[in-house]
Short mmCIF file of C-alpha atoms in Angstrom, two decimals:
data_model
loop_
_atom_site.label_atom_id
_atom_site.label_comp_id
_atom_site.label_asym_id
_atom_site.label_seq_id
_atom_site.Cartn_x
_atom_site.Cartn_y
_atom_site.Cartn_z
CA MET A 1 0.00 0.00 0.00
CA ALA A 2 2.88 2.37 0.77
CA LEU A 3 4.28 1.73 -2.72
CA LEU A 4 0.87 2.41 -4.28
CA ARG A 5 0.59 5.73 -2.46
CA ARG A 6 4.08 6.75 -3.60
CA VAL A 7 3.31 5.77 -7.21
CA HIS A 8 -0.02 7.57 -7.04
CA ALA A 9 1.68 10.73 -5.77
CA LYS A 10 4.28 10.55 -8.54
CA ILE A 11 1.66 10.15 -11.25
CA CYS A 12 -0.43 12.99 -9.83
CA ARG A 13 2.60 15.28 -9.94
CA SER A 14 3.20 14.22 -13.52
CA PHE A 15 0.06 13.88 -15.65
CA LEU A 16 -2.06 15.95 -13.31
CA SER A 17 0.45 18.77 -12.94
CA GLU A 18 -0.89 22.31 -12.91
CA VAL A 19 0.55 23.88 -16.05
CA SER A 20 2.83 22.77 -18.86
CA LYS A 21 5.86 24.95 -19.54
CA GLY A 22 5.85 27.48 -22.32
CA VAL A 23 2.15 28.30 -22.26
CA PHE A 24 2.20 31.62 -20.45
CA CYS A 25 2.45 35.00 -22.10
CA GLY A 26 2.22 38.51 -20.74
CA VAL A 27 -1.12 40.22 -21.21
CA SER A 28 0.48 43.34 -22.62
CA GLN A 29 2.36 41.71 -25.47
CA PRO A 30 1.15 43.23 -28.73
CA THR A 31 1.67 40.00 -30.61
CA GLY A 32 -1.08 38.36 -28.59
CA LEU A 33 -1.42 34.61 -28.83
CA GLN A 34 1.19 34.52 -31.56
CA GLY A 35 3.76 35.28 -28.88
CA CYS A 36 2.89 32.08 -27.03
CA ILE A 37 5.01 29.62 -28.95
CA GLY A 38 3.45 26.21 -28.54
CA ALA A 39 0.27 27.54 -26.90
CA LYS A 40 -2.02 24.63 -27.66
CA ARG A 41 -3.96 24.23 -24.43
CA TYR A 42 -7.50 25.39 -25.03
CA LEU A 43 -10.87 23.76 -24.51
CA LEU A 44 -13.26 25.23 -27.08
CA SER A 45 -13.02 24.42 -30.76
CA GLU A 46 -13.10 26.97 -33.55
CA ASP A 47 -16.75 26.07 -34.17
CA VAL A 48 -17.51 27.63 -30.79
CA ILE A 49 -15.00 30.50 -30.62
CA LYS A 50 -15.62 31.49 -34.27
CA LEU A 51 -12.44 33.53 -34.32
CA GLU A 52 -11.76 32.65 -37.94
CA ASP A 53 -15.13 34.00 -39.09
CA PHE A 54 -14.47 37.14 -37.09
CA GLN A 55 -11.03 37.55 -38.66
CA GLN A 56 -12.53 37.10 -42.10
CA ASN A 57 -15.04 39.87 -41.36
CA LYS A 58 -12.20 42.09 -40.21
CA LEU A 59 -10.30 41.44 -43.42
CA ASP A 60 -13.37 42.26 -45.51
CA ILE A 61 -13.96 45.52 -43.64
CA ALA A 62 -10.28 46.49 -43.77
CA ARG A 63 -10.26 45.86 -47.53
CA LYS A 64 -13.30 48.10 -48.00
CA ALA A 65 -11.72 50.80 -45.85
CA ALA A 66 -8.78 50.72 -48.30
CA GLY A 67 -6.18 52.70 -46.41
CA SER A 68 -8.51 54.97 -44.47
CA GLU A 69 -8.39 52.87 -41.29
CA ARG A 70 -5.89 55.15 -39.56
CA ASP A 71 -7.92 58.27 -40.33
CA TYR A 72 -11.13 56.65 -39.10
CA ILE A 73 -9.52 55.48 -35.86
CA GLU A 74 -8.15 58.97 -35.23
CA ARG A 75 -11.53 60.59 -35.92
CA PHE A 76 -13.26 58.08 -33.64
CA LYS A 77 -10.72 58.77 -30.89
CA GLN A 78 -11.30 62.53 -31.18
CA LYS A 79 -15.06 62.04 -31.08
CA LEU A 80 -14.68 60.02 -27.92
CA GLN A 81 -12.52 62.70 -26.31
CA SER A 82 -15.08 65.36 -27.25
CA ASN A 83 -17.84 63.42 -25.45
CA LYS A 84 -19.89 63.18 -28.63
CA LEU A 85 -22.60 60.57 -29.02
CA ILE A 86 -21.27 57.17 -30.14
CA LEU A 87 -23.50 55.53 -32.74
CA ARG A 88 -23.90 51.78 -33.05
CA ASN A 89 -22.50 51.45 -36.58
CA GLU A 90 -19.55 53.70 -35.71
CA LEU A 91 -18.64 51.50 -32.76
CA LYS A 92 -19.12 48.35 -34.80
CA LEU A 93 -16.79 49.61 -37.52
CA PHE A 94 -14.17 50.76 -35.03
CA LEU A 95 -14.09 47.38 -33.28
CA HIS A 96 -13.49 45.64 -36.60
CA LEU A 97 -10.54 47.95 -37.30
CA CYS A 98 -8.79 47.35 -33.95
CA GLU A 99 -5.33 45.87 -34.37
CA THR A 100 -3.32 46.83 -31.27
CA SER A 101 -3.59 46.92 -27.49
CA GLU A 102 -3.75 50.73 -27.73
CA HIS A 103 -6.78 50.44 -29.99
CA MET A 104 -8.35 48.10 -27.44
CA GLN A 105 -8.00 50.63 -24.64
CA ILE A 106 -9.94 53.06 -26.83
CA ALA A 107 -12.47 50.32 -27.59
CA ARG A 108 -12.96 49.64 -23.88
CA GLU A 109 -13.66 53.30 -23.20
CA ALA A 110 -16.00 53.39 -26.19
CA ILE A 111 -18.12 50.43 -25.10
CA TYR A 112 -18.38 51.90 -21.60
CA ARG A 113 -19.60 55.17 -23.09
CA TYR A 114 -21.94 53.43 -25.51
CA TYR A 115 -23.45 51.36 -22.73
CA MET A 116 -23.97 54.36 -20.46
CA GLU A 117 -25.72 56.22 -23.29
CA ASN A 118 -27.89 53.31 -24.42
CA ARG A 119 -28.40 51.07 -21.37
CA ASN A 120 -32.14 51.84 -21.20
CA MET A 121 -32.71 51.26 -24.91
CA LEU A 122 -33.37 48.07 -26.83
CA TYR A 123 -30.36 47.12 -28.93
CA GLY A 124 -32.15 44.73 -31.26
CA ASP A 125 -30.39 41.49 -32.10
CA PHE A 126 -26.87 42.90 -32.32
CA ARG A 127 -24.51 42.36 -29.37
CA PHE A 128 -21.06 43.85 -28.97
CA GLY A 129 -19.89 41.52 -26.20
CA PRO A 130 -18.68 38.62 -28.39
CA ILE A 131 -16.91 41.02 -30.77
CA PHE A 132 -14.98 42.65 -27.92
CA MET A 133 -14.07 39.24 -26.46
CA ARG A 134 -12.88 37.89 -29.82
CA LEU A 135 -10.71 40.97 -30.22
CA CYS A 136 -9.17 40.32 -26.80
CA TYR A 137 -8.70 36.68 -27.79
CA GLU A 138 -7.03 37.62 -31.07
CA LEU A 139 -4.66 40.12 -29.44
CA GLY A 140 -3.89 38.07 -26.33
CA LEU A 141 -5.47 40.59 -23.95
CA GLU A 142 -7.04 38.16 -21.49
CA GLY A 143 -6.42 40.53 -18.58
CA LEU A 144 -8.40 43.28 -20.28
CA ALA A 145 -11.15 40.80 -21.14
CA ALA A 146 -11.47 39.55 -17.55
CA ALA A 147 -11.45 43.03 -16.03
CA THR A 148 -14.08 44.30 -18.47
CA ILE A 149 -16.51 41.39 -18.39
CA THR A 150 -16.50 41.18 -14.56
CA ASP A 151 -16.94 44.93 -14.08
CA GLU A 152 -20.28 45.47 -12.35
CA ASN A 153 -20.70 48.73 -14.27
CA MET A 154 -21.01 46.59 -17.42
CA LYS A 155 -23.48 44.12 -15.93
CA GLY A 156 -26.09 44.66 -18.64
CA PHE A 157 -23.64 44.85 -21.53
CA PHE A 158 -22.29 41.29 -21.44
CA ILE A 159 -25.54 39.35 -21.29
CA ASP A 160 -24.72 36.42 -23.58
CA VAL A 161 -23.03 33.19 -22.53
CA THR A 162 -20.77 33.31 -25.61
CA SER A 163 -18.83 36.33 -24.31
CA PHE A 164 -18.16 34.62 -21.00
CA ASN A 165 -17.14 31.34 -22.62
CA ILE A 166 -14.62 33.08 -24.89
CA ALA A 167 -13.19 34.98 -21.93
CA ILE A 168 -12.79 31.82 -19.83
CA ASP A 169 -11.21 29.89 -22.69
CA MET A 170 -8.52 32.53 -23.25
CA LEU A 171 -7.86 32.69 -19.50
CA PHE A 172 -7.49 28.91 -19.45
CA ILE A 173 -4.95 29.11 -22.29
CA GLN A 174 -2.83 31.54 -20.28
CA GLY A 175 -3.12 29.58 -17.04
CA SER A 176 -5.12 32.35 -15.34
CA TYR A 177 -7.37 29.94 -13.48
CA GLU A 178 -8.24 32.25 -10.58
CA ASN A 179 -9.36 34.92 -13.04
CA ALA A 180 -11.38 32.27 -14.87
CA MET A 181 -13.08 31.51 -11.56
CA ASP A 182 -13.90 35.21 -11.18
CA VAL A 183 -15.62 35.16 -14.56
CA LEU A 184 -17.58 32.04 -13.59
CA ARG A 185 -18.66 33.68 -10.32
CA SER A 186 -19.73 36.77 -12.24
CA MET A 187 -21.91 34.59 -14.49
CA LYS A 188 -23.55 33.01 -11.45
CA HIS A 189 -24.09 36.39 -9.80
CA ARG A 190 -25.72 37.82 -12.93
CA GLY A 191 -27.94 34.79 -13.46
CA ILE A 192 -26.42 33.84 -16.83
CA PRO A 193 -27.07 30.09 -17.28
CA PHE A 194 -24.19 27.74 -18.03
CA ASN A 195 -24.37 25.88 -21.33
CA LYS A 196 -22.42 22.70 -22.09
CA ASP A 197 -19.34 24.71 -23.10
CA THR A 198 -19.42 26.66 -19.84
CA VAL A 199 -19.65 23.41 -17.88
CA LEU A 200 -16.59 22.08 -19.71
CA LEU A 201 -14.66 25.28 -19.02
CA ALA A 202 -15.72 25.30 -15.37
CA ILE A 203 -14.74 21.68 -14.69
CA GLY A 204 -11.48 22.15 -16.60
CA THR A 205 -10.70 25.15 -14.39
CA PHE A 206 -11.58 23.19 -11.23
CA TYR A 207 -9.24 20.45 -12.41
CA LYS A 208 -6.38 22.89 -12.86
CA LEU A 209 -6.92 24.57 -9.47
CA ASN A 210 -6.99 21.15 -7.75
CA THR A 211 -8.11 22.30 -4.30
CA ALA A 212 -10.64 20.87 -1.90
CA ASP A 213 -12.98 23.75 -2.75
CA SER A 214 -12.59 23.35 -6.50
CA TYR A 215 -13.22 19.60 -6.15
CA LYS A 216 -16.39 20.25 -4.17
CA ASN A 217 -17.51 22.79 -6.77
CA CYS A 218 -16.83 20.25 -9.50
CA ILE A 219 -18.88 17.50 -7.87
CA ASP A 220 -21.69 19.93 -7.03
CA LEU A 221 -21.83 21.12 -10.65
CA VAL A 222 -21.86 17.57 -12.01
CA GLU A 223 -24.57 16.44 -9.60
CA GLU A 224 -26.65 19.56 -10.27
CA HIS A 225 -26.67 18.87 -14.00
CA GLN A 226 -27.34 15.18 -13.50
CA THR A 227 -30.30 15.99 -11.23
CA LYS A 228 -31.73 18.31 -13.87
CA GLY A 229 -31.22 15.71 -16.58
CA HIS A 230 -28.69 17.85 -18.46
CA ILE A 231 -26.03 16.10 -20.51
CA ILE A 232 -22.42 16.71 -19.51
CA SER A 233 -19.95 16.36 -22.36
CA ARG A 234 -17.50 13.48 -22.41
CA HIS A 235 -14.63 15.94 -22.29
CA ALA A 236 -16.01 17.52 -19.10
CA CYS A 237 -16.44 14.04 -17.57
CA TYR A 238 -12.77 13.29 -18.28
CA PHE A 239 -11.76 16.41 -16.37
CA ALA A 240 -14.00 15.41 -13.47
CA VAL A 241 -12.48 11.91 -13.37
CA ALA A 242 -8.96 13.34 -13.46
CA LEU A 243 -9.74 15.75 -10.61
CA ALA A 244 -11.21 12.92 -8.51
CA LEU A 245 -7.95 11.01 -9.06
CA LYS A 246 -5.98 14.10 -8.06
CA GLN A 247 -7.98 14.27 -4.87
CA ASN A 248 -7.40 10.54 -4.25
CA ASP A 249 -11.13 9.83 -4.42
CA ILE A 250 -10.98 6.56 -6.36
CA GLU A 251 -14.61 5.60 -5.75
CA LYS A 252 -15.89 8.91 -7.10
CA ALA A 253 -13.54 8.58 -10.09
CA LYS A 254 -15.08 5.17 -10.79
CA SER A 255 -18.59 6.58 -10.48
CA LEU A 256 -17.85 9.49 -12.82
CA TYR A 257 -16.10 7.19 -15.28
CA SER A 258 -19.18 4.92 -15.40
CA HIS A 259 -21.13 7.79 -17.04
CA ILE A 260 -18.75 7.96 -20.02
CA LEU A 261 -20.44 6.11 -22.86
CA ASN A 262 -17.69 5.82 -25.47
CA ALA A 263 -15.34 3.22 -23.99
CA ASP A 264 -13.33 3.10 -27.24
CA HIS A 265 -12.10 6.69 -26.98
CA LYS A 266 -8.38 7.07 -26.24
CA MET A 267 -8.96 9.02 -23.04
CA SER A 268 -11.49 6.43 -21.82
CA GLN A 269 -9.02 3.60 -22.35
CA ASN A 270 -6.19 5.42 -20.58
CA PHE A 271 -8.38 6.30 -17.61
CA LYS A 272 -9.63 2.72 -17.40
CA VAL A 273 -6.09 1.42 -16.97
CA ILE A 274 -5.33 4.09 -14.34
CA ILE A 275 -8.49 3.42 -12.35
CA LEU A 276 -8.01 -0.35 -12.42
CA THR A 277 -4.39 0.00 -11.37
CA MET A 278 -5.04 2.48 -8.57
CA SER A 279 -7.95 0.36 -7.34
CA GLY A 280 -5.67 -2.64 -6.96
CA GLU A 281 -7.31 -4.49 -9.86
CA VAL A 282 -3.98 -5.01 -11.58
CA SER A 283 -4.89 -8.30 -13.26
CA GLU A 284 -7.83 -6.60 -15.00
CA ALA A 285 -5.56 -3.74 -16.14
CA VAL A 286 -3.06 -6.25 -17.55
CA SER A 287 -5.84 -8.12 -19.34
CA PHE A 288 -7.18 -4.90 -20.84
CA LEU A 289 -3.75 -3.89 -22.18
CA SER A 290 -3.25 -7.37 -23.59
CA THR A 291 -6.56 -7.11 -25.45
CA ALA A 292 -5.60 -3.67 -26.79
CA MET A 293 -2.77 -5.27 -28.77
CA LYS A 294 -5.25 -7.43 -30.67
CA PRO A 295 -7.98 -5.28 -32.24
CA GLU A 296 -11.01 -7.16 -33.53
CA SER A 297 -10.50 -5.80 -37.04
CA PRO A 298 -7.35 -4.70 -38.93
CA PHE A 299 -9.31 -1.61 -39.97
CA VAL A 300 -9.80 -0.53 -36.35
CA ARG A 301 -7.21 1.94 -35.11
CA LYS A 302 -5.10 0.46 -32.33
CA PRO A 303 -5.52 2.27 -29.00
CA GLU A 304 -2.68 4.44 -27.71
CA PHE A 305 -1.59 4.71 -24.10
CA SER A 306 0.36 7.47 -22.43
CA GLN A 307 3.82 6.57 -21.17
CA GLU A 308 2.63 7.73 -17.76
CA VAL A 309 -0.13 5.13 -17.73
CA VAL A 310 2.07 2.16 -18.57
CA ASP A 311 4.70 3.42 -16.11
CA LEU A 312 2.08 3.44 -13.38
CA LEU A 313 1.20 -0.18 -14.10
CA ARG A 314 4.87 -1.12 -14.36
CA LEU A 315 5.66 0.40 -10.96
CA GLN A 316 2.60 -1.15 -9.33
CA THR A 317 3.58 -4.65 -10.48
CA LYS A 318 7.30 -4.30 -9.72
CA ASP A 319 8.71 -7.35 -7.91
CA GLY A 320 5.29 -9.03 -8.13
CA PRO A 321 4.05 -12.13 -9.94
CA LEU A 322 2.80 -10.08 -12.90
CA GLN A 323 6.00 -8.09 -13.46
CA MET A 324 7.34 -10.20 -16.34
CA GLU A 325 3.98 -10.32 -18.12
CA VAL A 326 3.53 -6.56 -17.78
CA GLU A 327 7.01 -5.88 -19.15
CA GLN A 328 6.32 -8.12 -22.16
CA ILE A 329 2.99 -6.40 -22.89
CA ILE A 330 4.45 -2.90 -22.56
CA THR A 331 7.39 -3.83 -24.81
CA GLN A 332 4.99 -5.13 -27.46
CA LEU A 333 2.84 -1.99 -27.18
CA GLU A 334 5.93 0.19 -27.61
CA GLN A 335 7.10 -1.78 -30.62
CA ALA A 336 3.62 -1.44 -32.16
CA GLY A 337 3.69 2.33 -31.66
CA GLN A 338 0.89 2.21 -29.10
CA VAL A 339 2.73 4.07 -26.35
CA THR A 340 2.87 7.85 -26.71
CA GLU A 341 4.90 10.49 -24.91
CA GLN A 342 1.84 12.74 -24.88
CA THR A 343 0.75 13.22 -21.29
CA LEU A 344 -2.83 12.81 -20.15
CA ASP A 345 -2.80 16.45 -19.13
CA ASP A 346 -1.95 17.38 -22.72
CA MET A 347 -4.77 15.18 -23.99
CA LEU A 348 -7.23 16.76 -21.58
CA CYS A 349 -6.29 20.38 -22.20
CA HIS A 350 -6.88 20.44 -25.92
CA ALA A 351 -10.10 20.90 -27.86
CA PRO A 352 -11.19 18.45 -30.55
CA ARG A 353 -10.92 19.65 -34.13
CA GLY A 354 -13.86 21.62 -35.41
CA LYS A 355 -15.65 21.17 -38.69
CA MET A 356 -13.59 21.52 -41.83
CA LYS A 357 -13.96 24.78 -43.73
CA PRO A 358 -12.93 25.41 -47.32
CA VAL A 359 -10.45 28.13 -48.19
CA LEU A 360 -12.69 30.86 -49.57
CA MET A 361 -10.46 33.90 -49.85
CA GLU A 362 -6.92 35.13 -49.87
CA ALA A 363 -5.84 35.98 -46.34
CA LYS A 364 -4.14 39.23 -45.38
CA ARG A 365 -2.06 37.57 -42.62
CA SER A 366 0.36 34.71 -43.22
CA THR A 367 -0.37 32.85 -39.96
CA SER A 368 -3.38 32.19 -37.78
CA ARG A 369 -3.35 34.09 -34.52
CA ARG A 370 -5.07 31.15 -32.84
CA THR A 371 -3.13 28.12 -34.08
CA LEU A 372 0.18 29.72 -35.16
CA LYS A 373 0.00 27.61 -38.32
CA PRO A 374 0.21 28.95 -41.90
CA LEU A 375 -3.02 30.79 -42.58
CA GLN A 376 -3.93 28.99 -45.80
CA SER A 377 -3.74 25.60 -44.11
CA SER A 378 -5.34 26.45 -40.79
CA LEU A 379 -7.20 29.74 -40.75
CA PHE A 380 -10.13 28.33 -42.70
CA SER A 381 -9.60 24.62 -42.20
CA GLU A 382 -8.77 23.96 -38.56
#
């Protein structure tokens, strides 16, 4: 048992570590997310963030402006300083021309002014919140986004769940989990209901914080949605299972895992081996890995296991009757390319690919500000 506890602690420090290196960037860097080399840890896909569609709109508007962007921005700035009335279409155009952190400071002042002047009026179907948040996302200004969306003076301006989800996702990317919690609390305080994306972001944030309070919040959120009959995404369930393992609550991890329907998913298979091993059901874990080497059909993709997972099993069976069998199975898995260096934390903290989009237009920028990949291959086809 002492060995199991030591192995468990080692694994928790490894695959359930707080933050991978190289993800953080300063909020004031003008290059935004481009400055975060290797920043791949995000939870929402492009289908949800819709940053690419927003960038395309910006390119269209910039092309129509044809060199007059600087003059318009200067005129808008002067109008703001003169306390003149800000019209909806003026603000909309200005936001689509923003390219720097300096522009965003002007934009923040403008939306405050616009809201103060129009807070008692109906805005129709158009909402500025998601535009402002996508701009912050594009420019890497998660600090500005968090401060603005949680400001009580703007309580009636950010009324859509999309704005909050975008803000939390960018905070998650930068490892600003406490600020993400502030945004979640602000949503609760303002009565903005969580959708499935918010639940994923919330549980992912709880997982990263890894405290007794965050674990309680996680379980409460899961049970609340289960009681109401709401579906929790598989990705969110994985985070909940991982957090239960972090908190050494094996029984709860088993219970949460039992709600995951797709047992053939890579994450499901990795967690199954971990749970069996940490529960002392080593023979079952060995049997499962042995079966994974022999898929029922040659057309079925062979499952992959993290090096951390097989190391856990290897350490748990060290000097025991199953040691030789485990070593043989792991060696065969490695030779078959079924053991990956990718950590479970890396698998968890990455969104699935969104729907494919065709390349429809020539892009002004050479790289995507979200993926850091060449624009023609990723901006419209992530």
